[in-house]
Short mmCIF file of C-alpha atoms in Angstrom, two decimals:
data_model
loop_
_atom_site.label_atom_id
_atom_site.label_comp_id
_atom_site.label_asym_id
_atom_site.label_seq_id
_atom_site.Cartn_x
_atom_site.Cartn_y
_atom_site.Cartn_z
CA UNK A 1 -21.05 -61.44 4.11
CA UNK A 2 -19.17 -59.77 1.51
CA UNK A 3 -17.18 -56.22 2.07
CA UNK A 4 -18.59 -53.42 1.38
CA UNK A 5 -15.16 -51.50 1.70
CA UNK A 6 -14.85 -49.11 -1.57
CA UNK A 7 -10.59 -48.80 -2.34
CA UNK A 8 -10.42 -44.68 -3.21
CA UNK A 9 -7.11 -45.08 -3.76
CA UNK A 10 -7.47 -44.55 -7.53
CA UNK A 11 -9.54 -41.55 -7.10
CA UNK A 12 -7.19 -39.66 -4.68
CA UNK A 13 -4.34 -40.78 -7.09
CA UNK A 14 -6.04 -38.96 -10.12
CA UNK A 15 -6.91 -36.11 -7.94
CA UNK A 16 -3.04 -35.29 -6.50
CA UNK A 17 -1.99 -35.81 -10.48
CA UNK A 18 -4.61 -32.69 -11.54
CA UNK A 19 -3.61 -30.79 -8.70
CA UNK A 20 -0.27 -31.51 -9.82
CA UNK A 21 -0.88 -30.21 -13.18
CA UNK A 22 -2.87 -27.20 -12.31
CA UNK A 23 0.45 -25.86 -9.77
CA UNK A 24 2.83 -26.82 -13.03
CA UNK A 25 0.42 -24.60 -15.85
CA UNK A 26 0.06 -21.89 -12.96
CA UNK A 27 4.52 -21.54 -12.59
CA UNK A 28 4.49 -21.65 -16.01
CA UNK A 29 2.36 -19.30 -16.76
CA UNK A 30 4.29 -16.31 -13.95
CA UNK A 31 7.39 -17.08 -15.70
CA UNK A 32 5.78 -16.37 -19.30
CA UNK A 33 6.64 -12.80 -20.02
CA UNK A 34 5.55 -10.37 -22.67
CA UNK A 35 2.79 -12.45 -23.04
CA UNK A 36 -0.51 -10.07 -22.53
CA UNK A 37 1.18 -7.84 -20.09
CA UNK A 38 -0.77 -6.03 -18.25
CA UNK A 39 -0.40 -2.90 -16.90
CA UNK A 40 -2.20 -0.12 -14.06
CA UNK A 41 -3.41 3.28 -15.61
CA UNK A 42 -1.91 5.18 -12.77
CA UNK A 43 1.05 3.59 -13.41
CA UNK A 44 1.23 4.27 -16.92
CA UNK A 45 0.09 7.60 -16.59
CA UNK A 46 3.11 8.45 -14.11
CA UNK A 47 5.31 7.29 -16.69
CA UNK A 48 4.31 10.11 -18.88
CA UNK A 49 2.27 8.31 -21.23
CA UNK A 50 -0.18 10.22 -23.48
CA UNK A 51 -4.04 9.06 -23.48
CA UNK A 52 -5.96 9.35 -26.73
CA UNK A 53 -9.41 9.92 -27.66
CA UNK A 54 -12.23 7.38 -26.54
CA UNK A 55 -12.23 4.36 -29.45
CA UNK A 56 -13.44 0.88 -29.78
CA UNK A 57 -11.17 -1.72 -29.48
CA UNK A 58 -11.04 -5.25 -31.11
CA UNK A 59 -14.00 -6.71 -29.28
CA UNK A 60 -16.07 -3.72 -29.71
CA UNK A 61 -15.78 -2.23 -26.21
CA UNK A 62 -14.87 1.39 -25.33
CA UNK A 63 -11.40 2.43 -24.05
CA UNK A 64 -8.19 4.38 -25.03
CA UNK A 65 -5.14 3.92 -26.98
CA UNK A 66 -2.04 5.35 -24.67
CA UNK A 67 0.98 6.20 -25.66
CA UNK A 68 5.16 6.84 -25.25
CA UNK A 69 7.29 7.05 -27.92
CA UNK A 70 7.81 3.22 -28.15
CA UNK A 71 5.46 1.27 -26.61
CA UNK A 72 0.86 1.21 -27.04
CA UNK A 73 -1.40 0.08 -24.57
CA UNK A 74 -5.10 -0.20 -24.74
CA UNK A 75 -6.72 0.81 -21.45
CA UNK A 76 -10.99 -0.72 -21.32
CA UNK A 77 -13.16 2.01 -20.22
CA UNK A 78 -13.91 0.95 -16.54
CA UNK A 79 -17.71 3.22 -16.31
CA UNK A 80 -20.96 1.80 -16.88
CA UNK A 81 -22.90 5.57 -16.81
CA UNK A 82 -21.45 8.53 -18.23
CA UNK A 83 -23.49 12.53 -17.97
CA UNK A 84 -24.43 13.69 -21.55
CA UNK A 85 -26.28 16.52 -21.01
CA UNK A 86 -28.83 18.23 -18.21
CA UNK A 87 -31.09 15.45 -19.11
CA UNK A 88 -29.50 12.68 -20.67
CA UNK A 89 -27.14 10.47 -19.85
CA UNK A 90 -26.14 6.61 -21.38
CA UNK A 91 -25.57 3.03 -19.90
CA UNK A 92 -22.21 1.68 -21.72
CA UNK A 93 -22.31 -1.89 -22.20
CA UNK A 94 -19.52 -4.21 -22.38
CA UNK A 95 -19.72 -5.30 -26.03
CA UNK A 96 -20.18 -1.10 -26.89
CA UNK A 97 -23.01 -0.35 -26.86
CA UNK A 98 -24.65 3.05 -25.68
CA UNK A 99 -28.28 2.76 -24.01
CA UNK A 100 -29.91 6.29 -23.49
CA UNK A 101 -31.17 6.68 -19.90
CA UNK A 102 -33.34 9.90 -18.63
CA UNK A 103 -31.21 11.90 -16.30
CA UNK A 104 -34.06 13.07 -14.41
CA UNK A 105 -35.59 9.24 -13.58
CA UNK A 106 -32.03 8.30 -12.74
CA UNK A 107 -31.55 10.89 -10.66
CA UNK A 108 -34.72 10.76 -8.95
CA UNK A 109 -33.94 6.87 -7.89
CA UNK A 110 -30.40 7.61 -6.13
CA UNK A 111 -30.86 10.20 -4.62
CA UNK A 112 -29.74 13.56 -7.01
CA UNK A 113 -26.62 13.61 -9.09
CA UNK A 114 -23.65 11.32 -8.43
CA UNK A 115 -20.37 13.18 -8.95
CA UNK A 116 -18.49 9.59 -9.56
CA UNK A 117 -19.96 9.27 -13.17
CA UNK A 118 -17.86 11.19 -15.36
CA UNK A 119 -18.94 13.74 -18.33
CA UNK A 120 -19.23 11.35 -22.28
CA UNK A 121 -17.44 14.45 -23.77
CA UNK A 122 -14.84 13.91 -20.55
CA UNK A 123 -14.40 9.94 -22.00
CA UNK A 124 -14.37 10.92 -25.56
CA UNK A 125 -11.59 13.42 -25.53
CA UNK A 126 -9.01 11.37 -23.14
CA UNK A 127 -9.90 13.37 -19.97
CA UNK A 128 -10.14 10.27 -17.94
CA UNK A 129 -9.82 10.29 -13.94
CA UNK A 130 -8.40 6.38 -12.96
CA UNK A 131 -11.11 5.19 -11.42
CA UNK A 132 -12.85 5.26 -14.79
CA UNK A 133 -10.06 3.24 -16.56
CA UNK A 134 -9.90 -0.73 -16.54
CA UNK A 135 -6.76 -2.73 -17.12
CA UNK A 136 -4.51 -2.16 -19.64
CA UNK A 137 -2.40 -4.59 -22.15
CA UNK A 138 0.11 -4.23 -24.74
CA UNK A 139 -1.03 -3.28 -28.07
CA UNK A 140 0.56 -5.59 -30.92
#
């Protein structure tokens, strides 16, 4: 009767050398610096930096440009729904794109108005609150 044994040797061998190479790209990677830093809004903000007015950035979503006197980040815009008027309001898509939504229907499903979705002319000025700003990284 021959065996039937199967040697996994190989396989586990392979297996501890990827594992191996994932841990060695991951330590190489923390000790990269300047390298897509990114940063906390908050934390930015407490550092005095300036926020500018709503813009698209290279991929076409929304966010802000902010500001010291030597150093740019680009903050994403971190809201989904944003208040236009009594009875409008838009969905914001990823890619940039503004989808009008009645105010009234909206409202009607949730429950009445939500005060966590900020004002559009709130967004488009720079009069962000944090939770509405994404993460942040160093403009080029």
């Amino acid at each position: 009767m021959a065996s039937t044994h199967i040697n996994n040797t190989g396989a586990r061998a392979g297996w501890k050398g990827f594992v191996g190479l994932v841990v060695a790209a991951a330590i190489g990677f923390a000790f990269m610096t300047g390298i897509a830093q990114a940063e906390s809004f908050s934390k930015l903000e407490k550092q005095g930096y300036a926020v500018g007015k709503l813009t698209k950035g290279k991929a076409g979503g929304y966010g802000w440009v902010i500001s010291n006197s030597n150093k740019q980040f680009f903050c994403r815009l971190n809201a989904s729904l944003a208040y236009v008027s009594k009875k409008e309001m838009v969905g914001i898509t990823s890619s940039g794109r503004l989808i009008k939504v009645d105010r009234a229907t909206f409202e009607a499903k949730i429950g009445g108005p939500d005060p966590s979705i900020p004002q559009w002319s709130d967004l488009q000025s720079g009069r962000v609150k944090p939770d509405d700003v994404g993460s942040c990284t160093a403009v080029r």
